[in-house]
Structure formats: structure tokens, C-alpha cells
CSV table of N, CA, C and O in Angstrom, one decimal:
chain,number,residue,atom,x,y,z
A,29,MET,N,10.4,-40.2,32.4
A,29,MET,CA,11.4,-41.2,32.1
A,29,MET,C,11.2,-42.3,33.0
A,29,MET,O,11.3,-42.1,34.3
A,30,GLU,N,11.1,-43.5,32.6
A,30,GLU,CA,10.9,-44.6,33.5
A,30,GLU,C,12.3,-45.1,34.0
A,30,GLU,O,13.2,-45.2,33.2
A,31,LYS,N,12.3,-45.5,35.3
A,31,LYS,CA,13.6,-46.0,35.8
A,31,LYS,C,13.2,-47.1,36.8
A,31,LYS,O,12.9,-46.9,38.0
A,32,PRO,N,13.2,-48.4,36.3
A,32,PRO,CA,12.7,-49.5,37.1
A,32,PRO,C,13.4,-49.7,38.4
A,32,PRO,O,12.8,-50.2,39.4
A,33,ASP,N,14.7,-49.3,38.5
A,33,ASP,CA,15.4,-49.6,39.7
A,33,ASP,C,15.2,-48.4,40.8
A,33,ASP,O,15.7,-48.6,41.9
A,34,GLN,N,14.5,-47.4,40.4
A,34,GLN,CA,14.3,-46.2,41.2
A,34,GLN,C,13.2,-46.5,42.2
A,34,GLN,O,12.1,-47.0,41.9
A,35,LEU,N,13.4,-46.2,43.5
A,35,LEU,CA,12.5,-46.6,44.5
A,35,LEU,C,11.4,-45.5,44.7
A,35,LEU,O,10.3,-45.7,45.2
A,36,HIS,N,11.7,-44.2,44.4
A,36,HIS,CA,10.8,-43.1,44.6
A,36,HIS,C,10.8,-42.2,43.3
A,36,HIS,O,11.8,-42.0,42.7
A,37,PHE,N,9.7,-41.6,43.1
A,37,PHE,CA,9.6,-40.7,41.9
A,37,PHE,C,10.5,-39.4,42.3
A,37,PHE,O,10.7,-39.1,43.5
A,38,ARG,N,11.0,-38.8,41.3
A,38,ARG,CA,11.7,-37.5,41.4
A,38,ARG,C,11.0,-36.5,40.6
A,38,ARG,O,10.5,-36.8,39.5
A,39,VAL,N,10.8,-35.3,41.2
A,39,VAL,CA,10.1,-34.2,40.5
A,39,VAL,C,10.9,-32.9,40.5
A,39,VAL,O,11.6,-32.6,41.6
A,40,GLY,N,10.9,-32.2,39.4
A,40,GLY,CA,11.5,-30.9,39.3
A,40,GLY,C,10.3,-29.9,39.3
A,40,GLY,O,9.3,-30.1,38.7
A,41,ILE,N,10.5,-28.7,39.9
A,41,ILE,CA,9.5,-27.7,39.9
A,41,ILE,C,10.1,-26.4,39.4
A,41,ILE,O,11.0,-25.9,39.9
A,42,SER,N,9.5,-25.9,38.3
A,42,SER,CA,10.0,-24.7,37.7
A,42,SER,C,8.9,-23.6,37.8
A,42,SER,O,7.8,-23.8,37.3
A,43,VAL,N,9.2,-22.5,38.5
A,43,VAL,CA,8.3,-21.4,38.6
A,43,VAL,C,9.1,-20.2,38.2
A,43,VAL,O,10.0,-19.7,38.9
A,44,GLY,N,8.8,-19.7,37.0
A,44,GLY,CA,9.5,-18.6,36.4
A,44,GLY,C,9.2,-17.2,37.0
A,44,GLY,O,8.2,-17.1,37.8
A,45,LYS,N,10.0,-16.2,36.7
A,45,LYS,CA,9.8,-14.9,37.2
A,45,LYS,C,8.5,-14.2,36.8
A,45,LYS,O,8.2,-13.2,37.4
A,46,LYS,N,7.9,-14.7,35.7
A,46,LYS,CA,6.7,-14.2,35.3
A,46,LYS,C,5.5,-14.4,36.3
A,46,LYS,O,4.5,-13.8,36.2
A,47,ILE,N,5.8,-15.3,37.2
A,47,ILE,CA,4.7,-15.7,38.2
A,47,ILE,C,4.5,-14.6,39.2
A,47,ILE,O,3.5,-14.3,39.7
A,48,GLY,N,5.6,-13.9,39.5
A,48,GLY,CA,5.6,-12.8,40.5
A,48,GLY,C,6.9,-12.7,41.2
A,48,GLY,O,7.9,-13.2,40.8
A,49,ASN,N,6.8,-12.1,42.4
A,49,ASN,CA,8.1,-11.9,43.2
A,49,ASN,C,8.4,-13.2,43.9
A,49,ASN,O,7.7,-14.2,43.8
A,50,ALA,N,9.5,-13.2,44.6
A,50,ALA,CA,10.0,-14.5,45.2
A,50,ALA,C,9.0,-15.1,46.2
A,50,ALA,O,8.8,-16.3,46.3
A,51,VAL,N,8.3,-14.3,46.9
A,51,VAL,CA,7.3,-14.7,47.9
A,51,VAL,C,6.2,-15.5,47.1
A,51,VAL,O,5.8,-16.6,47.5
A,52,HIS,N,5.7,-15.0,46.1
A,52,HIS,CA,4.6,-15.6,45.3
A,52,HIS,C,5.2,-16.9,44.6
A,52,HIS,O,4.4,-17.9,44.6
A,53,ARG,N,6.4,-16.9,44.1
A,53,ARG,CA,6.9,-18.1,43.6
A,53,ARG,C,7.1,-19.2,44.6
A,53,ARG,O,6.8,-20.4,44.3
A,54,ASN,N,7.5,-18.8,45.8
A,54,ASN,CA,7.6,-19.8,46.9
A,54,ASN,C,6.2,-20.4,47.3
A,54,ASN,O,6.1,-21.6,47.6
A,55,TRP,N,5.2,-19.5,47.3
A,55,TRP,CA,3.9,-20.0,47.5
A,55,TRP,C,3.4,-21.1,46.5
A,55,TRP,O,2.9,-22.2,46.9
A,56,VAL,N,3.7,-20.8,45.3
A,56,VAL,CA,3.4,-21.8,44.2
A,56,VAL,C,4.1,-23.1,44.4
A,56,VAL,O,3.5,-24.2,44.3
A,57,LYS,N,5.4,-23.0,44.7
A,57,LYS,CA,6.2,-24.2,44.9
A,57,LYS,C,5.7,-25.0,46.1
A,57,LYS,O,5.6,-26.2,46.0
A,58,ARG,N,5.3,-24.3,47.2
A,58,ARG,CA,4.8,-25.0,48.3
A,58,ARG,C,3.4,-25.7,48.0
A,58,ARG,O,3.2,-26.9,48.5
A,59,ARG,N,2.6,-25.0,47.3
A,59,ARG,CA,1.3,-25.7,46.9
A,59,ARG,C,1.6,-27.0,46.0
A,59,ARG,O,0.9,-28.0,46.2
A,60,ILE,N,2.5,-26.9,45.1
A,60,ILE,CA,2.8,-28.1,44.2
A,60,ILE,C,3.4,-29.2,45.1
A,60,ILE,O,3.0,-30.3,45.0
A,61,ARG,N,4.4,-28.9,46.0
A,61,ARG,CA,5.0,-29.9,46.8
A,61,ARG,C,4.0,-30.5,47.7
A,61,ARG,O,4.0,-31.8,47.9
A,62,GLN,N,3.1,-29.7,48.4
A,62,GLN,CA,2.1,-30.3,49.3
A,62,GLN,C,1.1,-31.2,48.5
A,62,GLN,O,0.8,-32.3,49.0
A,63,SER,N,0.8,-30.8,47.4
A,63,SER,CA,-0.2,-31.6,46.6
A,63,SER,C,0.5,-32.9,46.2
A,63,SER,O,-0.1,-34.0,46.3
A,64,LEU,N,1.8,-32.9,45.8
A,64,LEU,CA,2.4,-34.1,45.4
A,64,LEU,C,2.6,-35.0,46.7
A,64,LEU,O,2.6,-36.2,46.6
A,65,LEU,N,2.9,-34.4,47.8
A,65,LEU,CA,3.0,-35.2,49.1
A,65,LEU,C,1.7,-35.9,49.4
A,65,LEU,O,1.7,-37.1,49.7
A,66,GLU,N,0.6,-35.2,49.2
A,66,GLU,CA,-0.7,-35.9,49.5
A,66,GLU,C,-1.0,-37.0,48.4
A,66,GLU,O,-1.7,-38.0,48.7
A,67,LEU,N,-0.5,-36.8,47.2
A,67,LEU,CA,-0.8,-37.8,46.2
A,67,LEU,C,0.3,-38.9,46.1
A,67,LEU,O,0.1,-39.9,45.3
A,68,LYS,N,1.3,-38.8,46.9
A,68,LYS,CA,2.5,-39.7,46.8
A,68,LYS,C,2.1,-41.2,46.8
A,68,LYS,O,2.7,-41.9,46.0
A,69,PRO,N,1.2,-41.7,47.7
A,69,PRO,CA,0.9,-43.1,47.6
A,69,PRO,C,0.2,-43.6,46.3
A,69,PRO,O,0.3,-44.7,46.0
A,70,TYR,N,-0.3,-42.6,45.5
A,70,TYR,CA,-1.0,-43.0,44.3
A,70,TYR,C,-0.1,-42.7,43.0
A,70,TYR,O,-0.5,-43.0,41.9
A,71,LEU,N,1.1,-42.2,43.2
A,71,LEU,CA,1.9,-41.9,42.1
A,71,LEU,C,2.8,-43.0,41.7
A,71,LEU,O,3.3,-43.7,42.6
A,72,GLN,N,3.0,-43.1,40.4
A,72,GLN,CA,4.1,-44.1,39.9
A,72,GLN,C,5.4,-43.7,40.5
A,72,GLN,O,5.8,-42.6,40.4
A,73,GLN,N,6.1,-44.6,41.0
A,73,GLN,CA,7.3,-44.3,41.8
A,73,GLN,C,8.6,-44.4,40.9
A,73,GLN,O,9.6,-43.9,41.3
A,74,ASP,N,8.6,-45.0,39.8
A,74,ASP,CA,9.8,-45.2,39.0
A,74,ASP,C,10.0,-44.2,37.9
A,74,ASP,O,10.5,-44.5,36.9
A,75,VAL,N,9.5,-43.0,38.1
A,75,VAL,CA,9.6,-42.0,37.1
A,75,VAL,C,10.1,-40.7,37.6
A,75,VAL,O,10.2,-40.4,38.8
A,76,ASP,N,10.6,-39.9,36.7
A,76,ASP,CA,11.1,-38.5,36.9
A,76,ASP,C,10.1,-37.6,36.1
A,76,ASP,O,9.8,-38.0,35.0
A,77,PHE,N,9.7,-36.5,36.7
A,77,PHE,CA,8.9,-35.6,35.9
A,77,PHE,C,9.1,-34.1,36.3
A,77,PHE,O,9.7,-33.9,37.4
A,78,LEU,N,8.7,-33.2,35.5
A,78,LEU,CA,8.9,-31.8,35.8
A,78,LEU,C,7.5,-31.1,35.8
A,78,LEU,O,6.7,-31.3,34.9
A,79,VAL,N,7.3,-30.2,36.8
A,79,VAL,CA,6.1,-29.4,36.8
A,79,VAL,C,6.5,-28.0,36.6
A,79,VAL,O,7.4,-27.5,37.2
A,80,ILE,N,5.9,-27.4,35.5
A,80,ILE,CA,6.2,-26.0,35.2
A,80,ILE,C,5.0,-25.2,35.4
A,80,ILE,O,3.9,-25.4,34.8
A,81,ALA,N,5.1,-24.2,36.3
A,81,ALA,CA,4.0,-23.3,36.6
A,81,ALA,C,3.7,-22.3,35.5
A,81,ALA,O,4.7,-21.8,34.9
A,82,ARG,N,2.5,-22.0,35.3
A,82,ARG,CA,2.1,-21.0,34.3
A,82,ARG,C,2.0,-19.6,34.9
A,82,ARG,O,1.7,-19.5,36.1
A,83,PRO,N,2.1,-18.6,34.1
A,83,PRO,CA,1.7,-17.3,34.6
A,83,PRO,C,0.4,-17.2,35.3
A,83,PRO,O,-0.6,-17.9,34.9
A,84,ARG,N,0.3,-16.5,36.3
A,84,ARG,CA,-0.9,-16.3,37.1
A,84,ARG,C,-1.1,-17.5,38.1
A,84,ARG,O,-2.2,-17.6,38.7
A,85,ALA,N,-0.2,-18.4,38.2
A,85,ALA,CA,-0.4,-19.6,39.1
A,85,ALA,C,-0.4,-19.1,40.5
A,85,ALA,O,-0.9,-19.9,41.4
A,86,ASP,N,0.1,-18.0,40.8
A,86,ASP,CA,0.1,-17.5,42.2
A,86,ASP,C,-1.2,-17.1,42.7
A,86,ASP,O,-1.5,-16.9,43.9
A,87,GLY,N,-2.2,-17.0,41.8
A,87,GLY,CA,-3.5,-16.6,42.1
A,87,GLY,C,-4.5,-17.8,42.4
A,87,GLY,O,-5.7,-17.5,42.7
A,88,ILE,N,-4.0,-19.0,42.2
A,88,ILE,CA,-4.9,-20.1,42.4
A,88,ILE,C,-4.9,-20.7,43.8
A,88,ILE,O,-3.8,-20.6,44.5
A,89,SER,N,-5.9,-21.3,44.3
A,89,SER,CA,-6.0,-21.8,45.6
A,89,SER,C,-5.3,-23.1,45.7
A,89,SER,O,-4.9,-23.8,44.7
A,90,MET,N,-5.1,-23.7,46.9
A,90,MET,CA,-4.5,-25.0,47.0
A,90,MET,C,-5.3,-26.1,46.4
A,90,MET,O,-4.8,-27.0,45.7
A,91,THR,N,-6.6,-26.0,46.6
A,91,THR,CA,-7.6,-27.0,46.0
A,91,THR,C,-7.4,-27.0,44.5
A,91,THR,O,-7.4,-28.1,43.9
A,92,ASP,N,-7.4,-25.8,43.9
A,92,ASP,CA,-7.3,-25.7,42.4
A,92,ASP,C,-5.9,-26.2,41.9
A,92,ASP,O,-5.8,-26.8,40.9
A,93,ALA,N,-4.9,-25.9,42.7
A,93,ALA,CA,-3.5,-26.4,42.3
A,93,ALA,C,-3.5,-27.9,42.3
A,93,ALA,O,-3.0,-28.6,41.4
A,94,LYS,N,-4.0,-28.5,43.4
A,94,LYS,CA,-4.1,-30.0,43.5
A,94,LYS,C,-4.9,-30.6,42.4
A,94,LYS,O,-4.5,-31.6,41.7
A,95,SER,N,-6.1,-30.0,42.0
A,95,SER,CA,-7.0,-30.5,41.0
A,95,SER,C,-6.3,-30.4,39.6
A,95,SER,O,-6.4,-31.3,38.8
A,96,SER,N,-5.5,-29.3,39.4
A,96,SER,CA,-4.8,-29.2,38.1
A,96,SER,C,-3.7,-30.3,38.1
A,96,SER,O,-3.5,-30.9,37.0
A,97,LEU,N,-3.0,-30.5,39.1
A,97,LEU,CA,-2.0,-31.6,39.1
A,97,LEU,C,-2.6,-33.0,38.9
A,97,LEU,O,-2.0,-33.8,38.2
A,98,ILE,N,-3.7,-33.2,39.6
A,98,ILE,CA,-4.4,-34.5,39.4
A,98,ILE,C,-4.8,-34.7,37.9
A,98,ILE,O,-4.5,-35.7,37.4
A,99,HIS,N,-5.3,-33.7,37.3
A,99,HIS,CA,-5.7,-33.8,35.9
A,99,HIS,C,-4.5,-34.1,35.0
A,99,HIS,O,-4.6,-35.0,34.2
A,100,VAL,N,-3.4,-33.4,35.2
A,100,VAL,CA,-2.2,-33.6,34.4
A,100,VAL,C,-1.6,-35.0,34.6
A,100,VAL,O,-1.2,-35.7,33.7
A,101,LEU,N,-1.6,-35.4,35.9
A,101,LEU,CA,-1.0,-36.7,36.2
A,101,LEU,C,-1.8,-37.8,35.7
A,101,LEU,O,-1.3,-38.9,35.3
A,102,LYS,N,-3.2,-37.7,35.6
A,102,LYS,CA,-4.0,-38.7,35.1
A,102,LYS,C,-3.7,-38.8,33.6
A,102,LYS,O,-3.7,-39.9,33.0
A,103,LEU,N,-3.7,-37.6,32.9
A,103,LEU,CA,-3.4,-37.6,31.5
A,103,LEU,C,-2.0,-38.3,31.1
A,103,LEU,O,-1.9,-39.0,30.1
A,104,ALA,N,-1.1,-38.1,32.0
A,104,ALA,CA,0.3,-38.7,31.8
A,104,ALA,C,0.3,-40.2,32.2
A,104,ALA,O,1.4,-40.8,32.1
A,105,LYS,N,-0.8,-40.6,32.8
A,105,LYS,CA,-0.9,-42.0,33.3
A,105,LYS,C,0.2,-42.3,34.4
A,105,LYS,O,0.8,-43.3,34.5
A,106,LEU,N,0.3,-41.3,35.3
A,106,LEU,CA,1.3,-41.4,36.4
A,106,LEU,C,0.6,-41.6,37.7
A,106,LEU,O,1.2,-41.9,38.7
A,107,LEU,N,-0.7,-41.4,37.7
A,107,LEU,CA,-1.6,-41.5,38.9
A,107,LEU,C,-2.3,-42.8,38.9
A,107,LEU,O,-2.9,-43.2,37.9
A,108,ASP,N,-2.3,-43.6,40.0
A,108,ASP,CA,-2.9,-44.9,40.1
A,108,ASP,C,-4.4,-44.7,39.7
A,108,ASP,O,-5.1,-43.8,40.1
A,109,SER,N,-4.9,-45.7,39.0
A,109,SER,CA,-6.3,-45.7,38.6
A,109,SER,C,-7.3,-45.8,39.7
A,109,SER,O,-8.4,-45.6,39.6
A,110,ASN,N,-6.8,-46.3,40.9
A,110,ASN,CA,-7.6,-46.5,42.0
A,110,ASN,C,-7.8,-45.2,42.8
A,110,ASN,O,-8.6,-45.1,43.8
A,111,TYR,N,-7.1,-44.2,42.4
A,111,TYR,CA,-7.2,-42.9,43.1
A,111,TYR,C,-8.6,-42.3,42.8
A,111,TYR,O,-9.0,-42.2,41.6
A,112,SER,N,-9.2,-41.8,43.8
A,112,SER,CA,-10.5,-41.0,43.6
A,112,SER,C,-10.4,-39.8,44.5
A,112,SER,O,-10.0,-39.8,45.6
A,113,GLU,N,-10.8,-38.7,43.9
A,113,GLU,CA,-10.8,-37.4,44.6
A,113,GLU,C,-11.8,-37.5,45.7
A,113,GLU,O,-13.0,-37.8,45.4
A,114,GLU,N,-11.4,-37.1,46.9
A,114,GLU,CA,-12.3,-37.1,48.0
A,114,GLU,C,-13.3,-35.9,47.9
A,114,GLU,O,-13.1,-34.9,47.5
């Protein structure tokens, strides 16, 4: 949802109980938050969006989590076209 007067993007993170116990769910949330923090300069700032973790998300590495987010953000056209993966 675009909000032109909004200065920063807002994101919701949903990690269901199918992911695992509380520790695993927190790991997934931390990976998502850290990836978004690293991508923040390249993200469209006037939008709100929701990230929903899929089952078995607790088994992926930080690199894979970030790559998945980059892929989805590019498809949604929320990531700056000048962004290049290092």
C-alpha cells in the first residue's frame, strides 16, 4: 500500500507455529529483520508490506533468507533498480 507522506517503510513479519518452536520462529524473524536492515537504503520507503514465512523457513541460512527476500522485493518492484547483489 503506497503512502506518499510516510517517511519510512513499515513491515509486518508473520512466522506461524508450523515453522517450529519459539526459538526457531525467533531465528527466522531475526534473519528477516537483518536482511531488511541491510536492504533498507534500496527499499521504497512509502509502502507497507508483510513478510510471511513458509514452513521449513527455520532451516535456511541467512544468505538464502536474504536472497529470497531480494527476489520477492524485486518482483513486487519495491527494491531500487540500482541495487546489485554483492
